[in-house]
Coordinates of C-alpha atoms in Angstrom, one line a residue:
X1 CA 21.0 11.0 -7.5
X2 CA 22.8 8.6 -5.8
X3 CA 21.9 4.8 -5.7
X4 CA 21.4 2.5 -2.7
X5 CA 22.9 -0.8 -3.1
X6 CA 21.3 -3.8 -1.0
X7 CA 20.8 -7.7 -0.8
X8 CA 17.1 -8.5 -1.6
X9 CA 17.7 -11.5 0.7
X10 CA 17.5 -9.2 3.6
X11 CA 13.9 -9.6 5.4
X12 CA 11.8 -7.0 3.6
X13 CA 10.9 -5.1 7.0
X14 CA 14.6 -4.8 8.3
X15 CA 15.5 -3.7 5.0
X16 CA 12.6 -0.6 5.4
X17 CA 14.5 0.3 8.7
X18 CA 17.4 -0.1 7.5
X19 CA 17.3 2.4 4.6
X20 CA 15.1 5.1 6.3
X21 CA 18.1 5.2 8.6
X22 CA 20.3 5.4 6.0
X23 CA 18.7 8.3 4.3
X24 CA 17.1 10.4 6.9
X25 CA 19.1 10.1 10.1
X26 CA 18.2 12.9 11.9
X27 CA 15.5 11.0 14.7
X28 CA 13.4 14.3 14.4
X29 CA 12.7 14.4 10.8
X30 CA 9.4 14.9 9.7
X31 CA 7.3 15.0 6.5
X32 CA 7.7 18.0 4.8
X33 CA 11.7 17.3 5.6
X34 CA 12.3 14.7 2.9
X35 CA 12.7 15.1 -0.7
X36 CA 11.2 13.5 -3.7
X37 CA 15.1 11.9 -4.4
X38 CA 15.1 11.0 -0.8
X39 CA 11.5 9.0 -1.3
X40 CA 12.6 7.9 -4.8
X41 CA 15.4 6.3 -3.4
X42 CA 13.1 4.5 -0.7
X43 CA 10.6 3.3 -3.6
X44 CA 13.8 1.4 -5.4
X45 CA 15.3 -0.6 -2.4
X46 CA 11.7 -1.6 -1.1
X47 CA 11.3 -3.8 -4.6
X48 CA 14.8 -4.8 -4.9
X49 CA 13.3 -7.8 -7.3
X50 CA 12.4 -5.5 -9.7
X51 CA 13.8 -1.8 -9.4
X52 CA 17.4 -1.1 -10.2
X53 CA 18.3 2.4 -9.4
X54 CA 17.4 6.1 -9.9
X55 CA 19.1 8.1 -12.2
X56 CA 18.2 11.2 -14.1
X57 CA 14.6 11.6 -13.2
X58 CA 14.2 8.4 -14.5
X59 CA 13.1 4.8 -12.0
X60 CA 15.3 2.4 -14.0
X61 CA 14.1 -1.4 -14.2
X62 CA 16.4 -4.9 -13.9
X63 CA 14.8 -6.0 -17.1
X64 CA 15.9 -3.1 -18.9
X65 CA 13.9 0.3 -19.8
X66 CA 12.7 3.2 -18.0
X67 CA 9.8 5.4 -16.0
X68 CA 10.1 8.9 -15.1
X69 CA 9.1 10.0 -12.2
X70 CA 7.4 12.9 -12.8
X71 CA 5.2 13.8 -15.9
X72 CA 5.7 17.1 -15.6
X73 CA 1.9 17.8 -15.3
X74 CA -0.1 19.6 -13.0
X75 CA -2.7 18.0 -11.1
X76 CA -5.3 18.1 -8.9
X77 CA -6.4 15.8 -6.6
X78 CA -8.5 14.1 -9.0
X79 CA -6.2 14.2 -11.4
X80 CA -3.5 12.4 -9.5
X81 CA -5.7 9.4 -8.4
X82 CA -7.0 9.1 -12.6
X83 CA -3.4 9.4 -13.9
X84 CA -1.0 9.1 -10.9
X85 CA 2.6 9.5 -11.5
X86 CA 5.5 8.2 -9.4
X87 CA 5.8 11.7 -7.9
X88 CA 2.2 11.6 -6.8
X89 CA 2.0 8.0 -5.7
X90 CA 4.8 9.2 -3.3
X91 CA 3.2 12.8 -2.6
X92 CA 1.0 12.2 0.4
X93 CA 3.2 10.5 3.6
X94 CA 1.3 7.3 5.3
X95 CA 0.9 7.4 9.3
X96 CA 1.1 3.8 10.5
X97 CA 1.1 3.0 14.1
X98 CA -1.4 1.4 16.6
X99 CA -3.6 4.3 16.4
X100 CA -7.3 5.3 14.8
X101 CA -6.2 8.8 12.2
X102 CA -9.2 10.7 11.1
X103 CA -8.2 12.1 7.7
X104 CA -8.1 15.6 6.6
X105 CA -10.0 16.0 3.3
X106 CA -8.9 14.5 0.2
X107 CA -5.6 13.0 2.2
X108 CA -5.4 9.5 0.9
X109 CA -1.8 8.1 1.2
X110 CA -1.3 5.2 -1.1
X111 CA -5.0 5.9 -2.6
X112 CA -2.4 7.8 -5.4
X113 CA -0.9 5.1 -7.3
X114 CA 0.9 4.7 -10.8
X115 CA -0.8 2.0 -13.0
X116 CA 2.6 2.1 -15.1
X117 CA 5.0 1.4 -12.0
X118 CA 2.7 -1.3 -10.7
X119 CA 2.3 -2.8 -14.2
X120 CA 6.3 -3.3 -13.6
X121 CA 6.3 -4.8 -10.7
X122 CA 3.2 -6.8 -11.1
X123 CA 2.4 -7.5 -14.4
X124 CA 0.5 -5.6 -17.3
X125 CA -2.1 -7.9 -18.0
X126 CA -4.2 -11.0 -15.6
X127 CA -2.5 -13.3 -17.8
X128 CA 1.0 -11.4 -16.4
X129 CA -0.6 -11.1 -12.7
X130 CA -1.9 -15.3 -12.4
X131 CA 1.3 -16.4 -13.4
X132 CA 3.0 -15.6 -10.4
X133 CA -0.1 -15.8 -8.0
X134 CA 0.7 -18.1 -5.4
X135 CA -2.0 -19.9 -2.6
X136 CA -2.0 -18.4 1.0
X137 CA -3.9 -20.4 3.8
X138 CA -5.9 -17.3 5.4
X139 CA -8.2 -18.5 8.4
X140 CA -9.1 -22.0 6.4
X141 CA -9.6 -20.4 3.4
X142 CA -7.5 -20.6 0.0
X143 CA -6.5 -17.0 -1.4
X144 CA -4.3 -16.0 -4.6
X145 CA -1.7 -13.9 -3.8
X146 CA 1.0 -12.6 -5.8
X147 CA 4.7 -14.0 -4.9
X148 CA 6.3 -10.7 -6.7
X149 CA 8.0 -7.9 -4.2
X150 CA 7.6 -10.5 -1.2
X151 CA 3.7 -9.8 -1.3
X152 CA 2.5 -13.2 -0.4
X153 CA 5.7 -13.8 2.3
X154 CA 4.6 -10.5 4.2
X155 CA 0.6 -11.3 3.5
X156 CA 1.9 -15.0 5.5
X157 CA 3.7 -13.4 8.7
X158 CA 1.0 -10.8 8.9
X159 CA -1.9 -14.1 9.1
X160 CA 0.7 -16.1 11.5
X161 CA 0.8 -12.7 13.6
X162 CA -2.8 -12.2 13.9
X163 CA -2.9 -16.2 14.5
X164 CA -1.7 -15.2 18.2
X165 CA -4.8 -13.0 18.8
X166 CA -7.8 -15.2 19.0
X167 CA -10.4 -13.0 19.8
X168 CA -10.3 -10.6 16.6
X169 CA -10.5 -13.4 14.9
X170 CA -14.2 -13.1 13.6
X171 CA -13.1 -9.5 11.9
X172 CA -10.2 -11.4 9.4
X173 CA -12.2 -14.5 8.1
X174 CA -14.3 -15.2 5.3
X175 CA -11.9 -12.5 3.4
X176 CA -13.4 -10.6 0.6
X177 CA -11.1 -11.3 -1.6
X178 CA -7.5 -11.1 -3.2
X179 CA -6.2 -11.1 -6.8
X180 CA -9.1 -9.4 -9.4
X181 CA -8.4 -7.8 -12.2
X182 CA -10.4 -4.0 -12.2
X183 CA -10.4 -1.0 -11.7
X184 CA -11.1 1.0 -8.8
X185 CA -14.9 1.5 -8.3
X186 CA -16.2 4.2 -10.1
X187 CA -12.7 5.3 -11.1
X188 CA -10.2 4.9 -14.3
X189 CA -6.9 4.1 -12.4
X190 CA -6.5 0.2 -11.6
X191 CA -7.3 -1.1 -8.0
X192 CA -3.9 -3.1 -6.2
X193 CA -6.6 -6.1 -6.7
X194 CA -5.7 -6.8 -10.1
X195 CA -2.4 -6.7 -8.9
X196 CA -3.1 -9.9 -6.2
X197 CA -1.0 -7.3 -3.7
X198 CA -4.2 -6.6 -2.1
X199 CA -6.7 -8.0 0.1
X200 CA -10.4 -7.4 1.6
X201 CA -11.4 -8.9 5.2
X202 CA -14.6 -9.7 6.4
X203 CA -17.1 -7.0 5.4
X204 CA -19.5 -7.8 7.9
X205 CA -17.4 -4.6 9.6
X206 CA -16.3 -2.8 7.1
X207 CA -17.1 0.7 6.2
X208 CA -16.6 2.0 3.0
X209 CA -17.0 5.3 1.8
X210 CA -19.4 4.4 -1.3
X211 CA -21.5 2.3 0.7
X212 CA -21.9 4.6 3.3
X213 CA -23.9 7.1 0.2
X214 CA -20.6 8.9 -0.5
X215 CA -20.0 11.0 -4.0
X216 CA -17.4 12.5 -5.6
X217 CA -16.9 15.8 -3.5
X218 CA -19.3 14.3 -0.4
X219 CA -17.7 11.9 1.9
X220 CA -20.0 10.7 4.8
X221 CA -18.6 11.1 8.0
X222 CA -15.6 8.7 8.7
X223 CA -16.2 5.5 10.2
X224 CA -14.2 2.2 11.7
X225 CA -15.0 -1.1 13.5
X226 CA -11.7 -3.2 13.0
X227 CA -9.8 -3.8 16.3
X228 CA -6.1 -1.4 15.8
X229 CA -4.3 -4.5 16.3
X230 CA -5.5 -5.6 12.8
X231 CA -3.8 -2.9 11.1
X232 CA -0.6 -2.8 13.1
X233 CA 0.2 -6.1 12.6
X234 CA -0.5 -5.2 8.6
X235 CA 1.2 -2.2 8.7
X236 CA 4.9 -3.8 10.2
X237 CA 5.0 -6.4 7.2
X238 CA 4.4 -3.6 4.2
X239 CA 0.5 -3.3 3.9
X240 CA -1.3 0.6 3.9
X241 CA -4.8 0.3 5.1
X242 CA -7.9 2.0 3.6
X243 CA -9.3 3.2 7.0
X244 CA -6.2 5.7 6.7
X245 CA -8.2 7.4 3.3
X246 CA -10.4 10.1 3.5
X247 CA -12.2 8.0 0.9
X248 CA -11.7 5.5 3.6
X249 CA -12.1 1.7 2.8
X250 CA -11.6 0.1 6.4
X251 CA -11.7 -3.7 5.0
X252 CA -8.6 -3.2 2.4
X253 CA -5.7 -3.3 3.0
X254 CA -2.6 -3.4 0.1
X255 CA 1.1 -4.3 0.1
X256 CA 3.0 -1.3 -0.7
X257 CA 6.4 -1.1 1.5
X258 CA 7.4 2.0 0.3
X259 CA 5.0 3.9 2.0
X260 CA 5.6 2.5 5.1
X261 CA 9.0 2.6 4.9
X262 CA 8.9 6.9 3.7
X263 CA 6.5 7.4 6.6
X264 CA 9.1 6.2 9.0
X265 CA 11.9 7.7 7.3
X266 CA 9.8 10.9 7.7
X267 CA 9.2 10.5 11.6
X268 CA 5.4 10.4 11.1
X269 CA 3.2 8.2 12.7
X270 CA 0.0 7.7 13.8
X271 CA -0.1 7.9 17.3
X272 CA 1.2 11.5 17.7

């Protein structure tokens, strides 16, 4: 597999473009077009701080060791959000865009994640995470953000974005929180929380699948009240957003560049 070599002092959303071009050039690719290598190679340059190169199945790490991608098990879709590879963190393609998506069943892009891969990037412990959590002003109000992978820098253009549109104002602020060290509700596989790459707005308007009386295997009907500009304005500076889950979680919203970057490299989008 070959490897894509590319300053990390490039701004982090140039540098998505940039590579999607680079690997998919065709303008009418879609989805089901690009390979695992193809995404693999996407996942490396979008956490140039930490990721080296690709190479024999294998992510490869600055700091020295190894992950492979695949585990070579079979899962279903329970079984990828419990134990989540790289393979299946990169298995379902994210739709960004100014648009509302109403998710088939069980399509959760970014829901899939790999505790190992984001225990590299991240940290492995809260002691790892805290060290590198940095303050972000958001709306008046003090949050802890991790600095790793340029989380807090894109977390900062998305508030000074969103600064610009006064009236939505009332659906960012108090947030619901940043860094906290868990796991997913009701789950075994660690929520981007404990990671401080993730962050709640107000949940006076949120709509979240568990609240709403969901189950495992019984969703209730989807629902959203956050204004689309929220999420695009997310969405251009690396963050996926829960409303896009069938187990939909409209107030969260994580930094995960790689997803963003494969869905453009994939010609998918929200809005068509």
């Amino acid at each position: 597999m070959a490897t894509i070599s590319m300053s990390s002092s490039i701004d982090g959303s140039l540098r998505w473009l940039i590579v999607a071009t680079m690997l998919v050039p065709a303008a009418a690719t879609r989805a089901a077009e690009l390979s695992l290598a193809q995404k693999v190679e996407i996942l490396i340059t979008a956490y140039p701080e930490t990721l080296l190169k690709a190479e024999d199945g294998h992510a490869h790490f600055r700091s020295g060791g190894t992950l492979p991608v695949d585990d070579g098990k079979a899962k279903d879709h329970a079984g990828k959000l419990a134990t989540g590879d790289i393979e299946d963190s990169l298995s379902q393609i994210y739709p960004a865009g100014a648009c509302e998506t109403k998710p088939d069943v069980n399509f959760d892009p970014g829901r899939i994640r790999s505790d190992a891969l984001m225990m590299r990037l991240y940290g492995a412990s809260a002691e790892q995470v805290e060290a590198s959590l940095v303050s972000v002003d958001w709306f008046g109000k003090k949050l802890r953000v991790t600095k790793r992978q340029g989380a807090a820098a894109a977390l900062e253009k998305v508030r000074d974005e969103l600064k610009a549109i006064p009236e939505i104002a009332a659906f960012l602020s108090p947030s619901a929180g940043t860094f906290n060290w868990r796991k997913v509700a009701g789950a075994s596989n660690m929520s981007v929380h404990s990671f401080g790459a993730a962050i709640d707005i107000n949940t006076k308007y949120a709509d979240y699948w568990l609240w709403a009386g969901g189950k495992p295997g019984r969703v209730p009907h989807h629902k959203n009240r956050y204004p689309m500009k929220i999420v695009d304005a997310f969405e251009r500076h690396g963050f996926i957003w829960g409303g896009r889950w069938y187990h939909y979680d409209t107030m969260h919203f994580e930094y995960r560049p790689e997803l963003i970057a494969i869905g453009k490299a994939a010609g998918v989008s929200a809005c068509r």
